[in-house]
Coordinates of C-alpha atoms (C1' of nucleotides) in Angstrom, one line a residue:
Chain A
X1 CA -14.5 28.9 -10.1
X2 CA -15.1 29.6 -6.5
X3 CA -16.0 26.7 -4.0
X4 CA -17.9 26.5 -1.2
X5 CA -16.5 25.1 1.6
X6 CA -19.0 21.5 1.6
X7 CA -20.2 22.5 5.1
X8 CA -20.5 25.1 7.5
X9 CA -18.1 25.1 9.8
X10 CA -19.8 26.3 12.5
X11 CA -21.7 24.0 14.9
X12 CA -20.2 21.2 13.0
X13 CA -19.0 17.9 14.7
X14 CA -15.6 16.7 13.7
X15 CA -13.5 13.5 15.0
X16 CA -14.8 10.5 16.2
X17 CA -18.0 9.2 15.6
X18 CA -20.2 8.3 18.5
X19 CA -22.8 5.2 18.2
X20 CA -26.0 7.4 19.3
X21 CA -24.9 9.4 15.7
X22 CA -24.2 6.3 13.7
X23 CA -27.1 4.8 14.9
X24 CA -29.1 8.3 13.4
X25 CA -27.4 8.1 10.2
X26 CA -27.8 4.1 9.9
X27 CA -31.9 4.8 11.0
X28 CA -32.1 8.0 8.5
X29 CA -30.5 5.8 5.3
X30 CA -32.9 3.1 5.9
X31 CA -35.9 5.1 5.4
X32 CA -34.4 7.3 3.1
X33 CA -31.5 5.9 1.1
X34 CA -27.8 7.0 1.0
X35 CA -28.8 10.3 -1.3
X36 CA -28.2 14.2 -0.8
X37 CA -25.3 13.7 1.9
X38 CA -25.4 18.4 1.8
X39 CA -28.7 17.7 3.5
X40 CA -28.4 14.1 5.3
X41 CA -26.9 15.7 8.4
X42 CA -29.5 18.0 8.9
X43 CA -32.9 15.8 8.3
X44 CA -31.4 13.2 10.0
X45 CA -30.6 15.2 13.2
X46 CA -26.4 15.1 13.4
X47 CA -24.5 18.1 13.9
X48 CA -22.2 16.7 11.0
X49 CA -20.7 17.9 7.7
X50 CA -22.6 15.7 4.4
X51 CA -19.1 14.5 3.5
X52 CA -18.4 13.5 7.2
X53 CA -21.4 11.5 7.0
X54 CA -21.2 9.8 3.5
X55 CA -17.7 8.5 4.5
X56 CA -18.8 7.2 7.5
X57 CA -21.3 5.2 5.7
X58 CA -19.4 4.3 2.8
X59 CA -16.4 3.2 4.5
X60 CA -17.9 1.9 8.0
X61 CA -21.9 1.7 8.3
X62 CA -22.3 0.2 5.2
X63 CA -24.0 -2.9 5.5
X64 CA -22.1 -5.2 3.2
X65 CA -18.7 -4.0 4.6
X66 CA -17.1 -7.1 5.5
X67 CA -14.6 -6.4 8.4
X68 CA -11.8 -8.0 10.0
X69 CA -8.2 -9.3 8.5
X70 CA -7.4 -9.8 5.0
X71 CA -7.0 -12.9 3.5
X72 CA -3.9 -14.1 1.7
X73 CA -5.9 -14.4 -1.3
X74 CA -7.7 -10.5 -1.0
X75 CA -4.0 -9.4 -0.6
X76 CA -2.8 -11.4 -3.4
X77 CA -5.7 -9.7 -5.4
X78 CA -4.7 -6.3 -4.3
X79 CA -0.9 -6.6 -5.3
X80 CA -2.1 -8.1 -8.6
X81 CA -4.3 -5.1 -9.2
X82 CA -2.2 -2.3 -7.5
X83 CA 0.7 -3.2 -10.0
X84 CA -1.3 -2.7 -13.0
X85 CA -3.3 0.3 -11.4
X86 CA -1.5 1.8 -9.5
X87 CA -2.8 4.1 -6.8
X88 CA -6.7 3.7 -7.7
X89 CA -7.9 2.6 -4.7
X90 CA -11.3 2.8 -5.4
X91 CA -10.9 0.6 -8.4
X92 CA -9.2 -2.0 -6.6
X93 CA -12.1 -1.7 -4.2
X94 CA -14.1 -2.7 -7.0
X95 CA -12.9 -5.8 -7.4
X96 CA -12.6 -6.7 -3.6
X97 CA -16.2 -7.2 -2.6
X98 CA -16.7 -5.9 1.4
X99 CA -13.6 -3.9 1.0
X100 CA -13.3 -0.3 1.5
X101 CA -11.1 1.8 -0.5
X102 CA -9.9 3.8 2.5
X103 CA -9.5 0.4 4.1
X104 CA -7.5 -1.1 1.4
X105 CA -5.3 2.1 1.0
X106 CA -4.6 1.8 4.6
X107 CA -3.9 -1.9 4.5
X108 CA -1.4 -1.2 1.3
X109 CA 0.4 1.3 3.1
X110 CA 0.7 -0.1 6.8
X111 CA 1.0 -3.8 5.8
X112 CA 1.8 -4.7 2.3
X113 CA 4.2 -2.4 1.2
X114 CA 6.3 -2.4 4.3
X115 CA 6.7 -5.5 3.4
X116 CA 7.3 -5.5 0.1
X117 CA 10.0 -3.5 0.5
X118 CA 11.4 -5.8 3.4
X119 CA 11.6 -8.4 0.8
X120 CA 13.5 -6.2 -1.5
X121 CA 10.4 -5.6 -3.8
X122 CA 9.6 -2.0 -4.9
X123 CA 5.9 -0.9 -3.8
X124 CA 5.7 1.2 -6.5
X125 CA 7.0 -0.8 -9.5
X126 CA 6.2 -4.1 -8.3
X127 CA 10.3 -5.0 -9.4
X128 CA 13.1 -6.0 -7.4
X129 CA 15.1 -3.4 -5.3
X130 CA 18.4 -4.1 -6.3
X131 CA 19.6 -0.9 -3.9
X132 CA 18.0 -2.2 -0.7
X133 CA 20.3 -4.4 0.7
X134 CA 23.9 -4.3 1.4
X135 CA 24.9 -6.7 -0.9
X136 CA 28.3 -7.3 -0.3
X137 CA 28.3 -8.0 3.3
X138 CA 25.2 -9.9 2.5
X139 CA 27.2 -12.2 0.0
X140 CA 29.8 -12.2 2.4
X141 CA 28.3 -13.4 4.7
X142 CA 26.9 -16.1 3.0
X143 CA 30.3 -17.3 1.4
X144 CA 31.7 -17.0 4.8
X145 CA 29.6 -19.9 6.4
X146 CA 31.3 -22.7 6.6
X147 CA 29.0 -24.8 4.0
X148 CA 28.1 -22.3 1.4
X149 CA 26.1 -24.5 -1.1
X150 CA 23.8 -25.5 1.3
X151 CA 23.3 -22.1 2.3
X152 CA 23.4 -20.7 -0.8
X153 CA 20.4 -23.2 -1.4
X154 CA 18.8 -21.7 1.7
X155 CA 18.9 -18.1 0.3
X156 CA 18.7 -18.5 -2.9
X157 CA 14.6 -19.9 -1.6
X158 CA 14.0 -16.4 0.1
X159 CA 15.9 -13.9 -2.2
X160 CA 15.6 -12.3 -5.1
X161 CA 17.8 -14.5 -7.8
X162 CA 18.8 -10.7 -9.2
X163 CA 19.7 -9.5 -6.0
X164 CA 22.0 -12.3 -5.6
X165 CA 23.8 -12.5 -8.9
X166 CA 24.2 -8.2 -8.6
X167 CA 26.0 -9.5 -5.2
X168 CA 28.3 -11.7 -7.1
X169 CA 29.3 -8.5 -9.1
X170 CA 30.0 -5.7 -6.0
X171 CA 32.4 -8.6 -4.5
X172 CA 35.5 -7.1 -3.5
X173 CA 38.3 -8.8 -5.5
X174 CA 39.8 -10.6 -2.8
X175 CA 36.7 -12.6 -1.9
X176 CA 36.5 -14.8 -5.5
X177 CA 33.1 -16.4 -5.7
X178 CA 33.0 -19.8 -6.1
X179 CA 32.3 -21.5 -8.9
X180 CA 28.8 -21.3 -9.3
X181 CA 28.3 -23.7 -12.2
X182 CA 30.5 -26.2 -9.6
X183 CA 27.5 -25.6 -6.9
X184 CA 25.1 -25.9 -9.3
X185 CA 26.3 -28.8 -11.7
X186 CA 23.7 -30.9 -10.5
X187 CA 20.7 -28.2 -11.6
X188 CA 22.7 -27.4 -14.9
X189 CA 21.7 -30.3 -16.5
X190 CA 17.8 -29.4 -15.7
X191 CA 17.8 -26.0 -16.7
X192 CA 19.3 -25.4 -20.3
X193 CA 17.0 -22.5 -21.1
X194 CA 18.5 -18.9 -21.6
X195 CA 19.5 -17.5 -18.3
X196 CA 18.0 -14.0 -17.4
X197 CA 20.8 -11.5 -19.0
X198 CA 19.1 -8.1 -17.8
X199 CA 18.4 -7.1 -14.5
X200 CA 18.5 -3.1 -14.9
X201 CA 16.8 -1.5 -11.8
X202 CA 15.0 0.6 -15.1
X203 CA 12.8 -2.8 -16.3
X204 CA 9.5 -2.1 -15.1
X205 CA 8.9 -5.4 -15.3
X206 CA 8.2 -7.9 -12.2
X207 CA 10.3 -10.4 -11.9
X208 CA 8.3 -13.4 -11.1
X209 CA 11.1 -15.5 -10.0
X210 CA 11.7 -13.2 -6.9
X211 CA 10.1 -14.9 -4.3
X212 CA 9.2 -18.3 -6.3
X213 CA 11.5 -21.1 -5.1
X214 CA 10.5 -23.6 -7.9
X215 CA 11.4 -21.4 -10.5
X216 CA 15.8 -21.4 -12.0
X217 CA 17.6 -21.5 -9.4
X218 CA 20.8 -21.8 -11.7
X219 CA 19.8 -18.3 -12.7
X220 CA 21.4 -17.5 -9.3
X221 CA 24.4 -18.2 -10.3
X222 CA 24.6 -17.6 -14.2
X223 CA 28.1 -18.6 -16.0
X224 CA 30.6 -15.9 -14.7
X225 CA 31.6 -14.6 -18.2
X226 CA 28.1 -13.2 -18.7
X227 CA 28.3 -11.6 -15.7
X228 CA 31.8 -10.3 -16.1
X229 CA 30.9 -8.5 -19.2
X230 CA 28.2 -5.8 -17.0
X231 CA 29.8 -3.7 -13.6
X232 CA 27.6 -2.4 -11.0
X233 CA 26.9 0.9 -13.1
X234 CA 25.0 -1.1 -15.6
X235 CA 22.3 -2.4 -13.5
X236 CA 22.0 0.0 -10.6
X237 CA 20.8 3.8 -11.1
X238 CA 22.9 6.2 -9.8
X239 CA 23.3 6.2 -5.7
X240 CA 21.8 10.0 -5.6
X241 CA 18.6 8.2 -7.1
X242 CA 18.7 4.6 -5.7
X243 CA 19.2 5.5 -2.3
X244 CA 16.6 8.4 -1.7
X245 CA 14.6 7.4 1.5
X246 CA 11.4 9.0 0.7
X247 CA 11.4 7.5 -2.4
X248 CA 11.0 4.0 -1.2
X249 CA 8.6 4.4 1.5
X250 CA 6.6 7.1 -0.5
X251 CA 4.7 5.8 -2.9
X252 CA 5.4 8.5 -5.9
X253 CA 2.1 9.4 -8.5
X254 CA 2.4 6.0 -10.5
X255 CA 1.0 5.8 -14.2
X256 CA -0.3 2.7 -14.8
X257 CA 0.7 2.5 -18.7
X258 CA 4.4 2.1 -17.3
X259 CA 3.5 -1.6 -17.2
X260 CA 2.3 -3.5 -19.7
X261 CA 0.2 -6.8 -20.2
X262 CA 3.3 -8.8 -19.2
X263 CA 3.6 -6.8 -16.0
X264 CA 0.4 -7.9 -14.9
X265 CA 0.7 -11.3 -15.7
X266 CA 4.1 -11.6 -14.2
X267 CA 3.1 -9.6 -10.9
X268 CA 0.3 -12.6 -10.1
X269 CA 3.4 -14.9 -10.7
X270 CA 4.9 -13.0 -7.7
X271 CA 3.1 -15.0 -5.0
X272 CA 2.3 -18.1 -7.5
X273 CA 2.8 -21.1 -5.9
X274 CA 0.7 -23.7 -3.5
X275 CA -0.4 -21.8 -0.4
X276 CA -2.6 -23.1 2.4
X277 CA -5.8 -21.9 2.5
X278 CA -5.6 -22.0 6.4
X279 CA -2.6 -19.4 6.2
X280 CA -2.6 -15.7 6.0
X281 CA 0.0 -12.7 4.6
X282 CA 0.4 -11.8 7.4
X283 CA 1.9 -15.4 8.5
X284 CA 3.1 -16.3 5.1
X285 CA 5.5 -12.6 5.8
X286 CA 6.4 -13.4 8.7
X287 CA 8.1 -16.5 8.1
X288 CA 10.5 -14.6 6.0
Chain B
dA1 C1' 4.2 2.9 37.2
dA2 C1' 5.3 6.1 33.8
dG3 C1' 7.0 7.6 29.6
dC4 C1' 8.3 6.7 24.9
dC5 C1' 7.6 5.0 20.4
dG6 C1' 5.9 2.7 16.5
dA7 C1' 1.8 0.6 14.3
dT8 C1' -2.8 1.0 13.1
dC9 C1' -6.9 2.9 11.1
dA10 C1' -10.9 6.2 11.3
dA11 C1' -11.5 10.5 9.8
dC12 C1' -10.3 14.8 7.6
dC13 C1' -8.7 17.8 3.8
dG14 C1' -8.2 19.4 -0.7
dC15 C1' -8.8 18.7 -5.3
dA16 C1' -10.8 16.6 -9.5
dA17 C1' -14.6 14.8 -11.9
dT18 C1' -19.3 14.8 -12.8
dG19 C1' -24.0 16.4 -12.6
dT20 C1' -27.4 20.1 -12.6
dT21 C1' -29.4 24.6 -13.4
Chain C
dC1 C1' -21.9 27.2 -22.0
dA2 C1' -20.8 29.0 -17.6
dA3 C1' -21.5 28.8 -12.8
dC4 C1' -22.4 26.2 -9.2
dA5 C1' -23.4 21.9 -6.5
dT6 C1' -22.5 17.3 -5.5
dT7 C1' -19.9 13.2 -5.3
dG8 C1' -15.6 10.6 -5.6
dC9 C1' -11.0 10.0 -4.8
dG10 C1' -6.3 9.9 -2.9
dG11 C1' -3.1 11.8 0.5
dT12 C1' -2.5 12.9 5.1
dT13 C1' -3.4 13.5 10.0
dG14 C1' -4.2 12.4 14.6
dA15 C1' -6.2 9.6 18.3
dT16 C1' -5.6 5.3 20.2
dC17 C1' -3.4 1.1 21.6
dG18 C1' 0.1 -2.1 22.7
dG19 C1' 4.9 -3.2 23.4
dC20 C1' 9.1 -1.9 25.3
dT21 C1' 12.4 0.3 28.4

DNA sequence: AAGCCGATCAACCGCAATGTT
DNA sequence: CAACATTGCGGTTGATCGGCT
């Protein structure tokens, strides 16, 4: 079917808005009510398209817009619910009461998902990135101080445990890892549950552990005949694929039913653990 | 001081969904 | 039920600002 453009062009204002015509659009929906935005502009005296007009309303004359910077937990919320919905920014605006979807979308992609992917998170999947980093300098680098374990201990409190033990496996041969189960004798004994086995770039699944000190950090380090028995191959997808730019600062049509339940009570896991109240993202990132 | 560059965010565009006639 | 109007949504753009050289 044919469309109308929504407004005339001509005579129509476009950029900006001023505060004489917010102040005539804020005066005309008090009388009259947000309603019939193809005939708003002209009752209410602005030389601007309806749709100019309802998003200026919606997203910054609203009265119940609360402004300003986001708290940690309103970011927490928004990673929670963006890594079960996806891209619906409007539903996610639902369930953040002041917040804008245009402001939240803009927040995703100029705050939090830079950052997620600084951290070696995927925006998209909410997963590890296993093909961020270089790992082997970055395990060399580590095994080169002259006190690994402690750290070892350091890192293993701001990386991803999965990131760490793929390290172990793109070693060259002629750096040998240390023992790990040497390093770790004294966590052994605490921590007899199944070690993680998988870490294919493919699960979909969060893992919680990424960014959650108190969680096994003998996972790190998992006994080296497990790990002997999967190369590189096995857990990363091919470089044509892994290493694609635009992929990982895009963020790709995402369909929500490629996460389950588990993903979404995993993803809350991501950030789970005692925060100040007094503390924001923003500072909470920056520390890494 | 001037120019460059990256970050930020308000606003626009195009399309889809929904409502109305 | 089709045609059209309206609203909602997500992606993208561009103006602005601050930091850096």
């Amino acid at each position: 079917m044919g469309r109308l453009p929504c407004c005339d062009k001509n005579g129509v204002k476009k950029g900006p808005w001023t505060p004489e015509e917010d102040q005539k659009l804020i005066d005309y929906i008090r009388v009259h009510g947000p309603s019939n935005w193809r005939i708003l502009p002209k009752n209410a005296g602005l030389q601007r398209c309806g749709k100019s007009c309802r998003l200026r309303w919606t997203n910054y004359l609203r009265p119940d817009i609360k402004r300003g910077r986001f708290s940690f937990e309103e970011e927490e919320t928004i990673i929670q619910l963006h890594s079960v919905m996806g891209n619906k920014w409007s539903a996610i605006a639902a369930r953040l009461p002041g917040r804008t979807d245009n402001e939240i979308k803009n927040h995703w992609n100029t705050h939090i998902r830079k950052r997620l992917v600084r951290s070696g998170i995927d925006p998209v999947t909410h997963s590890p990135r296993l093909d961020l980093l270089d790992l082997s300098s970055l395990l060399a680098a580590i095994l080169n101080q002259p006190n690994f374990s402690s750290v070892a201990t350091h890192a293993s409190s701001l990386l991803n445990p999965d990131v760490l033990r793929l390290a172990s496996l793109l070693l060259p041969p002629q750096q040998p890892l240390p023992n790990p189960n040497t390093l770790y004798a004294s966590n052994l004994d605490q921590n007899l549950q199944t070690p993680n086995t998988s870490v294919s770039s493919q699960d979909t699944q969060p893992q919680a552990e990424c960014t959650t000190p108190t969680t096994d950090e003998t996972s790190y380090f998992e006994p080296v005949n497990a790990r002997l028995e999967v190369g590189p191959s096995d857990v990363l997808p091919p470089l044509s694929e892994s290493l694609d730019l635009d992929s990982l600062m895009s963020t790709p049509n995402y369909s929500p039913q490629q996460n389950n339940i588990e993903a979404e009570a995993n993803s809350s896991s991501l950030f789970d653990f005692g925060f100040p109240d007094n503390i924001t993202f923003d500072d909470f990132m920056g520390l890494l």
